[in-house]
Amino acid sequence: MDDREVIIKAEGIHKAFGENQILNGVDLEIYKGETFVIMGGSGCGKSTFLRHLTGALTPDKGRVSLLGKDLALLKEAEKEDVLKKIGMCFQSSALFDSMTVAGNISLPLREHTKLEGNVIDIVVKMKLELVGLRGFENLMPSQLSGGMKKRVGLARAIVMDPQVIFYDEPTAGLDPIVGGVIDKLILDLSKKLSITSVVVTHDMNSVFRIADRVAMLYKGRVVEVGTANQIKNTENELVRQFITGQPDGPISFMQTGDDYLESLTK
Amino acid sequence: MKNLLDRFTSGALSAIGGIGRAVMDLGAHTFKVYNLLVETIRWVVIGPFKKKFVKSDAIFSQMVFTGVESLIIAFFVAMFTGVVIAMQTAPQLATFGGTVYVASLVAVSIARELGPVLTALVVAGRVGSAMTAELGTMKVSEQIEALETIALNPVRFLVVPRFLALCVMLPCLTIIADFAGIIGGFIVGVFSLHISPALYIDVTFRFLTAKDVTTGLVKAFVFAVTIAMIACYKGLNTKGGAEGVGKSTTQSVVISFILIILFDCILTGIFYFTKV
Ligand SMILES: Nc1ncnc2c1ncn2[C@@H]1O[C@H](COP(=O)(O)OP(=O)(O)OP(=O)(O)O)[C@@H](O)[C@H]1O
Ligand SMILES: [Mg+2]
């Protein structure tokens, strides 16, 4: 396994927002061509971690290397060259609401390539077809449902045929069938085009459908990394509880259990 | 007694600390706005030589929004100001028997001072606030981050078109406002003070020099840079949802207003002492 090429490497990532320590030394290696799933409780810092991988945030301590380069150290032009090779599908879709669906998807092509307008139109139609939204080119983002926005965001992420795609909860808020279609799309992209996918998700069905390897984030650290099968049969109580969704276990939902009474009466 | 003294000193100390912090904050913000300006100018200067400059239709649509759509309001604000100046100065000039000089007084004060300043205030309220609100919304809904991850620099993509549009359109609006102000004075002069139209126009252009107009345009240009930078800086640094957008927008307008008046004072001082 270790002879495969490492395409993303995070070493000891620390990040705090004010007093709030979110990431506390995250180490991960992601190999070329694999589908890597990051899971963890809501608010545990998955999106924050993803932002470090794409260079949107710089760690307080630690290093990220993406496609062999440390984004924090690169000059603007070099950083842009790396960013052109990745795609990001945001949790909140982050569509440009002054542009139509087609405008959103074609923006990277219009800005970074010399393709003719009619070629771009064809590419946009193909990507929309992939996410099941053919015919919606001329709607504005405000006219779409949440799940449709998410899929437009996904189409925008893959329009430049990137080498690495980051998905932040791509199937959250989608109906099971569309969720399955998106999972299949992620799989197709990574298997047929050997694109590396990094997927953040809570959806356990989705995890075991798509994942080559899985990491679980808890309290700012990676508590377990392994292949999908290893994770499924893990001994780790934390991970077991997360996968099965038991309310009782080592992860206590009432995280501030002891001082709860105190904070009520204060 | 001692207690009171303690409270007083600690209060005074914290007040000094507060002022100190405010000054430091102000310095830090000024520095960041300056950096944004430098980066914007860098894109404007080197942009055309690189293959990817701002799309001209982005600049064009901003120009329409900043310039064309502000035209009517800028026109009427200046025209009514011209009317007011004429009406208020006429009685005093009449005591010297110089009612006809209403024409030159209106023309010079509009061209040098009120045309640029009032137009800038109108544009700051109308356009600056809209820019901050738009960029602020983009910021809090992760659209700015999305731009960056598709390797588009927000300064090049969002700030430069707005900056260029303001720098071109605010001086244009100011020229129109100058005309409007003179028309306002003309209306009062001709219809109420019974100065003959030819005489009014003659006096206007005998006293209005090219310098009056150009100093006004220099002011307009400085105000345009100010409005664009404050609006974009406040927008791009918005934090915290809809409330944050509202806050940034208000601050953007208030700061622009204060700076417009401040820079007007400074520039007028410079023109005054260098006898321009
Ligand atoms: N810009 C920020 N400023 C301050 N705190 C932040 C910021 N971004 C995130 N946080 C905090 O970091 C923590 C992790 O946020 P993050 O969005 O990474 O969670 P997540 O794991 O993606 O959760 P979810 O599964 O609900 O999307 C949260 O507690 C949040 O309050
Ligand atoms: Mg998240």
Coordinates of C-alpha atoms in Angstrom, one line a residue, chain A:
Chain A
M1 CA 0.0 0.0 0.0
D2 CA 2.7 2.4 1.0
D3 CA 4.4 2.4 -2.4
R4 CA 1.5 4.4 -3.9
E5 CA 2.1 8.0 -4.7
V6 CA 1.1 10.4 -1.9
I7 CA -0.8 13.3 -3.5
I8 CA -2.0 15.1 -0.4
K9 CA -0.2 15.1 2.9
A10 CA -1.1 16.8 6.1
E11 CA 1.3 16.9 9.0
G12 CA 0.4 18.0 12.5
I13 CA -2.3 20.5 11.5
H14 CA -3.3 22.7 14.4
K15 CA -5.9 25.3 14.1
A16 CA -7.7 27.5 16.6
F17 CA -10.4 30.1 16.1
G18 CA -9.8 32.4 19.0
E19 CA -9.9 30.3 22.2
N20 CA -11.5 27.4 20.4
Q21 CA -9.0 24.7 19.4
I22 CA -10.6 23.0 16.4
L23 CA -7.7 20.9 15.0
N24 CA -5.2 19.5 17.3
G25 CA -2.5 17.8 15.2
V26 CA -4.1 16.1 12.2
D27 CA -1.9 13.8 10.2
L28 CA -3.1 12.2 7.0
E29 CA -1.7 10.9 3.8
I30 CA -4.0 10.5 0.7
Y31 CA -2.9 8.5 -2.2
K32 CA -3.3 9.2 -5.9
G33 CA -6.5 7.9 -7.4
E34 CA -8.2 6.7 -4.2
T35 CA -11.5 7.8 -2.8
F36 CA -10.8 9.0 0.7
V37 CA -13.6 9.6 3.1
I38 CA -13.3 11.8 6.2
M39 CA -16.1 11.4 8.8
G40 CA -16.7 12.8 12.2
G41 CA -19.3 14.4 14.3
S42 CA -21.0 17.7 13.3
G43 CA -18.8 20.6 14.2
C44 CA -15.7 18.6 14.8
G45 CA -13.8 20.5 12.1
K46 CA -14.1 18.5 8.9
S47 CA -14.9 21.5 6.8
T48 CA -12.1 23.4 8.5
F49 CA -9.7 20.6 7.7
L50 CA -10.8 20.5 4.1
R51 CA -10.2 24.3 3.9
H52 CA -6.6 23.7 5.0
L53 CA -6.1 21.1 2.2
T54 CA -7.3 23.6 -0.4
G55 CA -5.2 26.4 1.0
A56 CA -8.2 28.6 2.0
L57 CA -6.9 28.5 5.6
T58 CA -3.3 28.2 6.7
P59 CA -2.6 26.1 9.8
D60 CA -1.4 27.7 13.0
K61 CA 1.1 24.8 13.2
G62 CA 1.9 22.0 10.7
R63 CA 2.2 21.6 7.0
V64 CA -0.1 20.7 4.1
S65 CA 1.3 19.5 0.8
L66 CA -1.1 19.3 -2.1
L67 CA 0.2 17.8 -5.4
G68 CA 3.7 17.9 -3.9
K69 CA 3.5 21.7 -3.0
D70 CA 3.0 23.6 0.2
L71 CA 0.3 26.1 -0.7
A72 CA 1.3 28.4 2.2
L73 CA 4.7 28.9 0.7
L74 CA 3.9 29.4 -2.9
K75 CA 3.7 32.7 -4.8
E76 CA 0.3 33.7 -6.1
A77 CA 0.9 32.5 -9.7
E78 CA 2.2 29.1 -8.6
K79 CA -0.6 28.7 -6.2
E80 CA -3.1 29.4 -8.9
D81 CA -1.5 26.7 -11.1
V82 CA -2.0 24.2 -8.3
L83 CA -5.6 25.4 -7.6
K84 CA -6.5 24.9 -11.3
K85 CA -5.8 21.2 -10.9
I86 CA -8.3 20.8 -8.0
G87 CA -12.0 21.1 -7.7
M88 CA -14.0 21.9 -4.6
C89 CA -17.7 21.2 -3.9
F90 CA -18.7 23.3 -1.0
Q91 CA -21.0 22.3 1.8
S92 CA -23.1 25.4 1.2
S93 CA -22.7 25.1 -2.6
A94 CA -21.3 28.6 -2.7
L95 CA -22.7 29.4 -6.1
F96 CA -22.1 32.9 -7.5
D97 CA -25.6 34.3 -7.2
S98 CA -25.1 37.0 -9.8
M99 CA -24.6 34.4 -12.5
T100 CA -26.8 31.8 -14.1
V101 CA -26.2 28.1 -13.6
A102 CA -24.4 27.9 -16.9
G103 CA -22.4 31.0 -15.9
N104 CA -21.3 29.4 -12.7
I105 CA -20.2 26.2 -14.3
S106 CA -18.4 27.8 -17.2
L107 CA -16.6 30.5 -15.2
P108 CA -13.4 28.5 -14.7
L109 CA -13.4 27.6 -18.4
R110 CA -13.9 31.2 -19.4
E111 CA -11.2 32.5 -17.2
H112 CA -8.6 29.8 -17.5
T113 CA -8.9 28.4 -20.9
K114 CA -9.0 29.7 -24.5
L115 CA -12.0 27.5 -25.5
E116 CA -14.5 29.0 -27.8
G117 CA -17.9 30.0 -26.5
N118 CA -19.8 27.1 -28.3
V119 CA -17.3 24.5 -27.0
I120 CA -17.8 25.9 -23.5
D121 CA -21.6 25.6 -23.9
I122 CA -21.2 21.9 -24.9
V123 CA -18.9 21.2 -21.9
V124 CA -21.4 22.9 -19.6
K125 CA -24.3 20.8 -21.0
M126 CA -22.2 17.6 -20.5
K127 CA -21.4 18.4 -16.9
L128 CA -25.0 19.3 -16.2
E129 CA -26.1 16.0 -17.7
L130 CA -23.7 14.2 -15.3
V131 CA -25.4 15.7 -12.3
G132 CA -28.9 15.2 -13.7
L133 CA -29.7 18.9 -14.3
R134 CA -29.9 19.2 -18.1
G135 CA -32.1 22.1 -19.2
F136 CA -31.5 24.2 -16.1
E137 CA -28.7 26.3 -17.7
N138 CA -30.5 29.6 -17.6
L139 CA -31.9 29.5 -14.0
M140 CA -30.4 31.7 -11.3
P141 CA -29.1 30.0 -8.2
S142 CA -31.9 31.6 -6.1
Q143 CA -34.4 29.7 -8.3
L144 CA -32.9 26.3 -7.4
S145 CA -33.6 23.9 -4.4
G146 CA -30.8 23.2 -2.0
G147 CA -30.1 19.8 -3.5
M148 CA -30.0 21.3 -7.0
K149 CA -27.6 23.9 -5.9
K150 CA -25.3 21.3 -4.5
R151 CA -25.3 19.4 -7.8
V152 CA -24.5 22.6 -9.7
G153 CA -21.7 23.2 -7.3
L154 CA -20.5 19.7 -8.0
A155 CA -20.7 20.3 -11.8
R156 CA -18.6 23.5 -11.3
A157 CA -16.0 21.5 -9.3
I158 CA -15.5 19.0 -12.0
V159 CA -15.6 21.3 -15.0
M160 CA -11.9 21.8 -15.3
D161 CA -11.3 18.0 -15.2
P162 CA -9.2 18.4 -12.0
Q163 CA -6.8 15.8 -10.6
V164 CA -8.2 16.1 -7.1
I165 CA -11.7 16.8 -6.1
F166 CA -12.8 17.8 -2.6
Y167 CA -16.4 17.2 -1.7
D168 CA -17.9 18.7 1.5
E169 CA -21.0 16.6 2.2
P170 CA -22.0 16.1 -1.4
T171 CA -25.0 14.0 -0.6
A172 CA -26.4 15.8 2.4
G173 CA -29.9 17.0 1.7
L174 CA -30.3 14.9 -1.5
D175 CA -33.0 12.3 -1.8
P176 CA -31.6 8.7 -1.7
I177 CA -31.7 8.1 -5.4
V178 CA -30.0 11.3 -6.3
G179 CA -27.6 10.6 -3.5
G180 CA -26.9 7.3 -5.1
V181 CA -26.4 8.9 -8.5
I182 CA -23.9 11.4 -7.0
D183 CA -22.0 8.5 -5.2
K184 CA -21.8 6.7 -8.6
L185 CA -20.6 9.9 -10.2
I186 CA -17.8 10.2 -7.6
L187 CA -16.9 6.6 -8.1
D188 CA -16.9 6.9 -11.9
L189 CA -14.7 9.9 -11.8
S190 CA -12.2 8.3 -9.6
K191 CA -12.2 4.8 -11.2
K192 CA -12.4 5.8 -14.9
L193 CA -10.3 9.0 -14.8
S194 CA -8.3 8.0 -11.7
I195 CA -9.2 11.3 -10.0
T196 CA -8.4 11.5 -6.3
S197 CA -11.5 12.2 -4.3
V198 CA -11.6 13.5 -0.8
V199 CA -15.1 13.3 0.6
V200 CA -16.5 14.6 3.8
T201 CA -19.7 12.9 4.7
H202 CA -21.9 11.6 7.6
D203 CA -23.9 9.4 5.3
M204 CA -22.8 5.8 6.3
N205 CA -24.4 4.2 3.2
S206 CA -22.5 6.5 1.0
V207 CA -19.2 6.0 3.0
F208 CA -19.2 2.2 2.3
R209 CA -20.3 2.6 -1.2
I210 CA -17.5 4.9 -2.3
A211 CA -14.7 4.7 0.1
D212 CA -11.3 3.1 -0.5
R213 CA -10.1 4.4 2.8
V214 CA -11.8 6.2 5.7
A215 CA -10.5 8.4 8.4
M216 CA -12.4 9.4 11.5
L217 CA -11.9 12.8 13.0
Y218 CA -12.7 13.3 16.7
K219 CA -11.7 16.1 19.1
G220 CA -9.3 17.6 16.6
R221 CA -7.4 14.4 15.8
V222 CA -7.6 11.5 13.5
V223 CA -8.6 8.6 15.7
E224 CA -8.6 5.9 13.0
V225 CA -7.6 5.5 9.4
G226 CA -8.2 2.3 7.4
T227 CA -9.7 0.7 4.4
A228 CA -13.5 0.6 4.3
N229 CA -13.5 -3.0 5.5
Q230 CA -11.1 -2.3 8.3
I231 CA -13.3 0.5 9.5
K232 CA -16.4 -1.7 9.2
N233 CA -14.9 -4.3 11.5
T234 CA -13.0 -2.0 13.7
E235 CA -12.4 -2.6 17.4
N236 CA -12.3 1.1 18.2
E237 CA -15.4 1.9 20.3
L238 CA -15.5 5.5 19.1
V239 CA -15.7 4.5 15.4
R240 CA -18.2 1.7 16.1
Q241 CA -20.5 4.0 17.9
F242 CA -20.3 6.6 15.0
I243 CA -20.9 4.0 12.3
T244 CA -23.9 2.4 14.1
G245 CA -25.2 5.7 15.4
Q246 CA -25.7 4.6 19.0
P247 CA -26.6 7.4 21.4
D248 CA -24.6 5.8 24.2
G249 CA -20.9 5.1 24.1
P250 CA -17.6 6.9 24.4
I251 CA -18.8 9.9 22.3
S252 CA -21.1 11.6 24.7
F253 CA -23.6 13.8 23.0
M254 CA -23.9 16.0 26.1
Q255 CA -20.3 17.0 25.8
T256 CA -20.5 19.4 28.8
G257 CA -22.4 16.9 30.9
D258 CA -20.8 17.6 34.3
D259 CA -21.1 21.3 34.3
Y260 CA -24.5 21.4 32.8
L261 CA -26.3 21.9 36.1
E262 CA -23.8 24.5 37.0
S263 CA -24.2 26.4 33.8
L264 CA -28.0 26.3 34.2
T265 CA -28.0 27.8 37.6
K266 CA -25.3 30.3 37.2

